[in-house]
Amino acid sequence: MSAYKDFEKPNEAYVANFGDKGNLPLPPSKKLLIVTCMDARINVYAELGIQEGEAHIVRNAGGSAKEALRSIIISQRLLGTREIAVFHHTGCGMLTFSTPQLRALVKESDPANDALKAVDAIDFLEFQGLEESVKVDVKFLEENPLVLPGTKITGWVYEVETGKVRSWFGMRRLGAYGVIVGTAFECEVYDIDSLDRA
């Protein structure tokens, strides 16, 4: 059975409780943009306590800041966001393959189809280390001239096993010197040297 056939009934319930959300302004009220993964286990609104109208959520495979840049420029220049939070997560599929492997998989699925060679132009932006990938994305945004100067940029890891979020990179830019671990409802700050980061 196709999933789309289940859309209408839940939507009717959503519409019944929609309230005045149709009057929300276009720019996000928190001036916040979140870059995160498309992983189906991630519910950004629930895990961070964010409501409609408060933040832009940009999702792609792996939560790549590089791939999200187009949306970031639009969000900042036209809709006023001034803070970016990059979220990667444990158990991410981007840790399980390489670009050459995926290119080969696509082309080998139909060897007679030369059009599939177009996949060779795609960098799938996979990564080998979770926390390092967050650091790389934060650095990419901090150094990118297309990101507005003064933008607050933080990097986070979401644990799919527990629902917790933790910040490893970017907080020094804001004057913090610890690692934040918690959820939308409970957050604690630990000294970096006291944590086992393995």
PDB file of C-alpha atoms in Angstrom:
ATOM      1  CA  MET A   1       0.000   0.000   0.000  1.00  0.00           C
ATOM      2  CA  SER A   2       1.318   3.443  -0.927  1.00  0.00           C
ATOM      3  CA  ALA A   3       2.081   5.766   1.977  1.00  0.00           C
ATOM      4  CA  TYR A   4       0.444   8.758   0.320  1.00  0.00           C
ATOM      5  CA  LYS A   5      -2.973   7.157   0.740  1.00  0.00           C
ATOM      6  CA  ASP A   6      -2.672   7.783   4.486  1.00  0.00           C
ATOM      7  CA  PHE A   7      -2.136  11.541   4.159  1.00  0.00           C
ATOM      8  CA  GLU A   8      -5.687  12.869   4.071  1.00  0.00           C
ATOM      9  CA  LYS A   9      -7.205  11.628   7.339  1.00  0.00           C
ATOM     10  CA  PRO A  10      -4.354  12.865   9.564  1.00  0.00           C
ATOM     11  CA  ASN A  11      -4.444  16.141   7.696  1.00  0.00           C
ATOM     12  CA  GLU A  12      -8.131  16.557   8.487  1.00  0.00           C
ATOM     13  CA  ALA A  13      -7.302  16.270  12.193  1.00  0.00           C
ATOM     14  CA  TYR A  14      -4.458  18.755  11.770  1.00  0.00           C
ATOM     15  CA  VAL A  15      -6.722  21.239  10.005  1.00  0.00           C
ATOM     16  CA  ALA A  16      -9.322  20.915  12.755  1.00  0.00           C
ATOM     17  CA  ASN A  17      -6.763  22.157  15.282  1.00  0.00           C
ATOM     18  CA  PHE A  18      -4.896  24.553  13.006  1.00  0.00           C
ATOM     19  CA  GLY A  19      -6.055  27.634  14.894  1.00  0.00           C
ATOM     20  CA  ASP A  20      -4.518  30.934  13.817  1.00  0.00           C
ATOM     21  CA  LYS A  21      -1.263  29.485  12.456  1.00  0.00           C
ATOM     22  CA  GLY A  22      -2.208  30.853   9.064  1.00  0.00           C
ATOM     23  CA  ASN A  23      -1.384  34.303  10.433  1.00  0.00           C
ATOM     24  CA  LEU A  24       2.197  33.477  11.366  1.00  0.00           C
ATOM     25  CA  PRO A  25       4.696  35.860   9.729  1.00  0.00           C
ATOM     26  CA  LEU A  26       7.020  34.540   7.030  1.00  0.00           C
ATOM     27  CA  PRO A  27      10.337  35.326   8.827  1.00  0.00           C
ATOM     28  CA  PRO A  28      11.096  32.908  11.691  1.00  0.00           C
ATOM     29  CA  SER A  29      10.592  34.589  15.065  1.00  0.00           C
ATOM     30  CA  LYS A  30      13.754  33.145  16.667  1.00  0.00           C
ATOM     31  CA  LYS A  31      15.877  34.261  13.683  1.00  0.00           C
ATOM     32  CA  LEU A  32      17.202  30.700  13.763  1.00  0.00           C
ATOM     33  CA  LEU A  33      18.069  28.247  11.002  1.00  0.00           C
ATOM     34  CA  ILE A  34      18.734  24.589  11.776  1.00  0.00           C
ATOM     35  CA  VAL A  35      20.583  22.280   9.392  1.00  0.00           C
ATOM     36  CA  THR A  36      19.956  18.615  10.100  1.00  0.00           C
ATOM     37  CA  CYS A  37      19.690  15.193   8.499  1.00  0.00           C
ATOM     38  CA  MET A  38      16.729  13.789   6.596  1.00  0.00           C
ATOM     39  CA  ASP A  39      16.812  10.672   8.824  1.00  0.00           C
ATOM     40  CA  ALA A  40      13.235   9.570   9.559  1.00  0.00           C
ATOM     41  CA  ARG A  41      14.006   9.077  13.272  1.00  0.00           C
ATOM     42  CA  ILE A  42      14.641  12.777  13.832  1.00  0.00           C
ATOM     43  CA  ASN A  43      11.804  15.034  14.996  1.00  0.00           C
ATOM     44  CA  VAL A  44      13.455  18.438  15.189  1.00  0.00           C
ATOM     45  CA  TYR A  45      10.399  20.226  16.567  1.00  0.00           C
ATOM     46  CA  ALA A  46       9.920  17.777  19.421  1.00  0.00           C
ATOM     47  CA  GLU A  47      13.561  17.327  20.400  1.00  0.00           C
ATOM     48  CA  LEU A  48      14.250  21.059  20.615  1.00  0.00           C
ATOM     49  CA  GLY A  49      10.853  22.371  21.685  1.00  0.00           C
ATOM     50  CA  ILE A  50      10.480  24.480  18.551  1.00  0.00           C
ATOM     51  CA  GLN A  51       7.069  25.609  17.338  1.00  0.00           C
ATOM     52  CA  GLU A  52       5.814  26.529  13.876  1.00  0.00           C
ATOM     53  CA  GLY A  53       6.969  29.957  12.823  1.00  0.00           C
ATOM     54  CA  GLU A  54      10.066  30.002  15.046  1.00  0.00           C
ATOM     55  CA  ALA A  55      12.869  28.567  12.889  1.00  0.00           C
ATOM     56  CA  HIS A  56      13.842  27.438   9.428  1.00  0.00           C
ATOM     57  CA  ILE A  57      14.607  23.718   9.249  1.00  0.00           C
ATOM     58  CA  VAL A  58      16.862  22.643   6.367  1.00  0.00           C
ATOM     59  CA  ARG A  59      17.171  18.877   5.943  1.00  0.00           C
ATOM     60  CA  ASN A  60      19.321  16.803   3.640  1.00  0.00           C
ATOM     61  CA  ALA A  61      21.305  13.568   3.731  1.00  0.00           C
ATOM     62  CA  GLY A  62      23.744  13.942   6.616  1.00  0.00           C
ATOM     63  CA  GLY A  63      22.737  17.481   7.563  1.00  0.00           C
ATOM     64  CA  SER A  64      25.381  18.906   5.218  1.00  0.00           C
ATOM     65  CA  ALA A  65      26.041  22.631   5.660  1.00  0.00           C
ATOM     66  CA  LYS A  66      27.609  22.749   2.207  1.00  0.00           C
ATOM     67  CA  GLU A  67      24.471  21.401   0.562  1.00  0.00           C
ATOM     68  CA  ALA A  68      22.329  23.712   2.704  1.00  0.00           C
ATOM     69  CA  LEU A  69      24.176  26.877   1.666  1.00  0.00           C
ATOM     70  CA  ARG A  70      21.591  27.914  -0.933  1.00  0.00           C
ATOM     71  CA  SER A  71      18.843  27.819   1.687  1.00  0.00           C
ATOM     72  CA  ILE A  72      21.066  29.581   4.240  1.00  0.00           C
ATOM     73  CA  ILE A  73      21.670  32.508   1.896  1.00  0.00           C
ATOM     74  CA  ILE A  74      17.945  32.886   1.205  1.00  0.00           C
ATOM     75  CA  SER A  75      17.112  32.558   4.902  1.00  0.00           C
ATOM     76  CA  GLN A  76      19.654  35.162   5.997  1.00  0.00           C
ATOM     77  CA  ARG A  77      19.414  37.707   3.221  1.00  0.00           C
ATOM     78  CA  LEU A  78      15.663  37.649   2.644  1.00  0.00           C
ATOM     79  CA  LEU A  79      14.133  36.375   5.880  1.00  0.00           C
ATOM     80  CA  GLY A  80      16.369  37.710   8.607  1.00  0.00           C
ATOM     81  CA  THR A  81      17.892  34.663  10.306  1.00  0.00           C
ATOM     82  CA  ARG A  82      21.074  35.405  12.278  1.00  0.00           C
ATOM     83  CA  GLU A  83      21.820  32.108  14.010  1.00  0.00           C
ATOM     84  CA  ILE A  84      22.678  28.686  12.558  1.00  0.00           C
ATOM     85  CA  ALA A  85      22.715  25.373  14.423  1.00  0.00           C
ATOM     86  CA  VAL A  86      24.172  22.359  12.625  1.00  0.00           C
ATOM     87  CA  PHE A  87      22.949  18.958  13.818  1.00  0.00           C
ATOM     88  CA  HIS A  88      24.441  15.610  12.851  1.00  0.00           C
ATOM     89  CA  HIS A  89      23.417  12.393  14.573  1.00  0.00           C
ATOM     90  CA  THR A  90      24.560   8.996  15.768  1.00  0.00           C
ATOM     91  CA  GLY A  91      23.823   6.029  13.536  1.00  0.00           C
ATOM     92  CA  CYS A  92      23.918   8.194  10.407  1.00  0.00           C
ATOM     93  CA  GLY A  93      23.885   6.435   7.053  1.00  0.00           C
ATOM     94  CA  MET A  94      26.497   8.883   5.752  1.00  0.00           C
ATOM     95  CA  LEU A  95      29.057   6.960   7.808  1.00  0.00           C
ATOM     96  CA  THR A  96      28.423   3.726   5.922  1.00  0.00           C
ATOM     97  CA  PHE A  97      29.514   4.342   2.322  1.00  0.00           C
ATOM     98  CA  SER A  98      31.823   6.335   0.048  1.00  0.00           C
ATOM     99  CA  THR A  99      31.020   8.460  -2.989  1.00  0.00           C
ATOM    100  CA  PRO A 100      32.844   6.043  -5.369  1.00  0.00           C
ATOM    101  CA  GLN A 101      30.838   3.125  -3.953  1.00  0.00           C
ATOM    102  CA  LEU A 102      27.512   4.857  -4.466  1.00  0.00           C
ATOM    103  CA  ARG A 103      28.436   6.035  -7.946  1.00  0.00           C
ATOM    104  CA  ALA A 104      29.300   2.464  -8.875  1.00  0.00           C
ATOM    105  CA  LEU A 105      26.064   1.166  -7.367  1.00  0.00           C
ATOM    106  CA  VAL A 106      23.995   3.562  -9.462  1.00  0.00           C
ATOM    107  CA  LYS A 107      25.786   2.790 -12.720  1.00  0.00           C
ATOM    108  CA  GLU A 108      25.811  -0.960 -12.134  1.00  0.00           C
ATOM    109  CA  SER A 109      22.051  -0.960 -11.625  1.00  0.00           C
ATOM    110  CA  ASP A 110      21.630  -0.475 -15.392  1.00  0.00           C
ATOM    111  CA  PRO A 111      24.992  -0.741 -17.214  1.00  0.00           C
ATOM    112  CA  ALA A 112      23.450  -0.093 -20.630  1.00  0.00           C
ATOM    113  CA  ASN A 113      22.068   3.275 -19.538  1.00  0.00           C
ATOM    114  CA  ASP A 114      24.759   5.871 -20.282  1.00  0.00           C
ATOM    115  CA  ALA A 115      22.621   8.573 -18.711  1.00  0.00           C
ATOM    116  CA  LEU A 116      23.469   7.150 -15.294  1.00  0.00           C
ATOM    117  CA  LYS A 117      27.062   8.307 -15.749  1.00  0.00           C
ATOM    118  CA  ALA A 118      25.783  11.707 -14.641  1.00  0.00           C
ATOM    119  CA  VAL A 119      26.159  10.398 -11.098  1.00  0.00           C
ATOM    120  CA  ASP A 120      29.924  10.829 -11.474  1.00  0.00           C
ATOM    121  CA  ALA A 121      29.415  14.592 -11.145  1.00  0.00           C
ATOM    122  CA  ILE A 122      27.811  14.248  -7.711  1.00  0.00           C
ATOM    123  CA  ASP A 123      29.772  14.472  -4.481  1.00  0.00           C
ATOM    124  CA  PHE A 124      27.600  12.734  -1.887  1.00  0.00           C
ATOM    125  CA  LEU A 125      29.403  14.506   0.979  1.00  0.00           C
ATOM    126  CA  GLU A 126      29.723  11.420   3.154  1.00  0.00           C
ATOM    127  CA  PHE A 127      31.945  11.499   6.235  1.00  0.00           C
ATOM    128  CA  GLN A 128      33.985   9.064   8.321  1.00  0.00           C
ATOM    129  CA  GLY A 129      33.806  10.647  11.772  1.00  0.00           C
ATOM    130  CA  LEU A 130      30.640  12.002  13.366  1.00  0.00           C
ATOM    131  CA  GLU A 131      32.023  14.695  15.638  1.00  0.00           C
ATOM    132  CA  GLU A 132      34.687  15.677  13.114  1.00  0.00           C
ATOM    133  CA  SER A 133      31.954  16.139  10.492  1.00  0.00           C
ATOM    134  CA  VAL A 134      30.189  18.621  12.766  1.00  0.00           C
ATOM    135  CA  LYS A 135      33.438  20.518  13.273  1.00  0.00           C
ATOM    136  CA  VAL A 136      34.053  20.621   9.510  1.00  0.00           C
ATOM    137  CA  ASP A 137      30.555  21.974   8.813  1.00  0.00           C
ATOM    138  CA  VAL A 138      30.798  24.649  11.504  1.00  0.00           C
ATOM    139  CA  LYS A 139      34.171  25.745  10.132  1.00  0.00           C
ATOM    140  CA  PHE A 140      32.769  25.802   6.599  1.00  0.00           C
ATOM    141  CA  LEU A 141      30.036  28.211   7.676  1.00  0.00           C
ATOM    142  CA  GLU A 142      32.299  30.357   9.847  1.00  0.00           C
ATOM    143  CA  GLU A 143      34.726  30.854   6.982  1.00  0.00           C
ATOM    144  CA  ASN A 144      32.201  31.192   4.167  1.00  0.00           C
ATOM    145  CA  PRO A 145      31.894  34.789   2.899  1.00  0.00           C
ATOM    146  CA  LEU A 146      28.280  34.178   1.869  1.00  0.00           C
ATOM    147  CA  VAL A 147      27.260  33.668   5.511  1.00  0.00           C
ATOM    148  CA  LEU A 148      26.584  37.015   7.176  1.00  0.00           C
ATOM    149  CA  PRO A 149      29.310  38.321   9.511  1.00  0.00           C
ATOM    150  CA  GLY A 150      28.360  38.016  13.167  1.00  0.00           C
ATOM    151  CA  THR A 151      26.180  34.954  12.631  1.00  0.00           C
ATOM    152  CA  LYS A 152      26.019  32.720  15.719  1.00  0.00           C
ATOM    153  CA  ILE A 153      27.035  29.244  14.584  1.00  0.00           C
ATOM    154  CA  THR A 154      26.922  26.138  16.760  1.00  0.00           C
ATOM    155  CA  GLY A 155      27.412  22.436  16.052  1.00  0.00           C
ATOM    156  CA  TRP A 156      25.493  19.619  17.700  1.00  0.00           C
ATOM    157  CA  VAL A 157      25.163  15.846  17.810  1.00  0.00           C
ATOM    158  CA  TYR A 158      21.755  14.248  18.312  1.00  0.00           C
ATOM    159  CA  GLU A 159      21.697  10.779  19.849  1.00  0.00           C
ATOM    160  CA  VAL A 160      19.051   8.669  18.120  1.00  0.00           C
ATOM    161  CA  GLU A 161      19.411   6.084  20.885  1.00  0.00           C
ATOM    162  CA  THR A 162      18.479   8.433  23.753  1.00  0.00           C
ATOM    163  CA  GLY A 163      16.969  11.603  22.266  1.00  0.00           C
ATOM    164  CA  LYS A 164      19.698  13.745  23.849  1.00  0.00           C
ATOM    165  CA  VAL A 165      21.567  16.519  22.069  1.00  0.00           C
ATOM    166  CA  ARG A 166      25.120  17.597  22.797  1.00  0.00           C
ATOM    167  CA  SER A 167      27.174  20.504  21.528  1.00  0.00           C
ATOM    168  CA  TRP A 168      30.809  19.917  20.668  1.00  0.00           C
ATOM    169  CA  PHE A 169      31.830  22.752  18.397  1.00  0.00           C
ATOM    170  CA  GLY A 170      31.126  26.443  17.924  1.00  0.00           C
ATOM    171  CA  MET A 171      30.264  27.384  21.508  1.00  0.00           C
ATOM    172  CA  ARG A 172      33.618  29.087  22.090  1.00  0.00           C
ATOM    173  CA  ARG A 173      32.573  31.632  19.484  1.00  0.00           C
ATOM    174  CA  LEU A 174      29.709  32.502  21.826  1.00  0.00           C
ATOM    175  CA  GLY A 175      31.875  32.600  24.938  1.00  0.00           C
ATOM    176  CA  ALA A 176      31.037  29.164  26.359  1.00  0.00           C
ATOM    177  CA  TYR A 177      33.740  26.661  27.235  1.00  0.00           C
ATOM    178  CA  GLY A 178      31.875  23.465  27.905  1.00  0.00           C
ATOM    179  CA  VAL A 179      29.867  20.744  26.275  1.00  0.00           C
ATOM    180  CA  ILE A 180      26.111  20.992  26.513  1.00  0.00           C
ATOM    181  CA  VAL A 181      24.219  17.747  26.948  1.00  0.00           C
ATOM    182  CA  GLY A 182      20.474  17.553  27.261  1.00  0.00           C
ATOM    183  CA  THR A 183      17.064  17.764  25.667  1.00  0.00           C
ATOM    184  CA  ALA A 184      14.596  20.544  25.034  1.00  0.00           C
ATOM    185  CA  PHE A 185      13.474  20.194  28.655  1.00  0.00           C
ATOM    186  CA  GLU A 186      16.699  19.355  30.461  1.00  0.00           C
ATOM    187  CA  CYS A 187      20.152  20.671  29.678  1.00  0.00           C
ATOM    188  CA  GLU A 188      23.388  20.421  31.646  1.00  0.00           C
ATOM    189  CA  VAL A 189      26.834  21.889  30.994  1.00  0.00           C
ATOM    190  CA  TYR A 190      29.956  19.810  31.565  1.00  0.00           C
ATOM    191  CA  ASP A 191      33.616  20.712  31.453  1.00  0.00           C
ATOM    192  CA  ILE A 192      35.086  19.369  28.210  1.00  0.00           C
ATOM    193  CA  ASP A 193      38.067  17.720  29.925  1.00  0.00           C
ATOM    194  CA  SER A 194      35.806  15.735  32.233  1.00  0.00           C
ATOM    195  CA  LEU A 195      34.011  13.926  29.425  1.00  0.00           C
ATOM    196  CA  ASP A 196      34.976  10.778  27.590  1.00  0.00           C
ATOM    197  CA  ARG A 197      34.545  11.713  23.925  1.00  0.00           C
ATOM    198  CA  ALA A 198      35.340   8.255  22.549  1.00  0.00           C
TER     199      ALA A 198
END
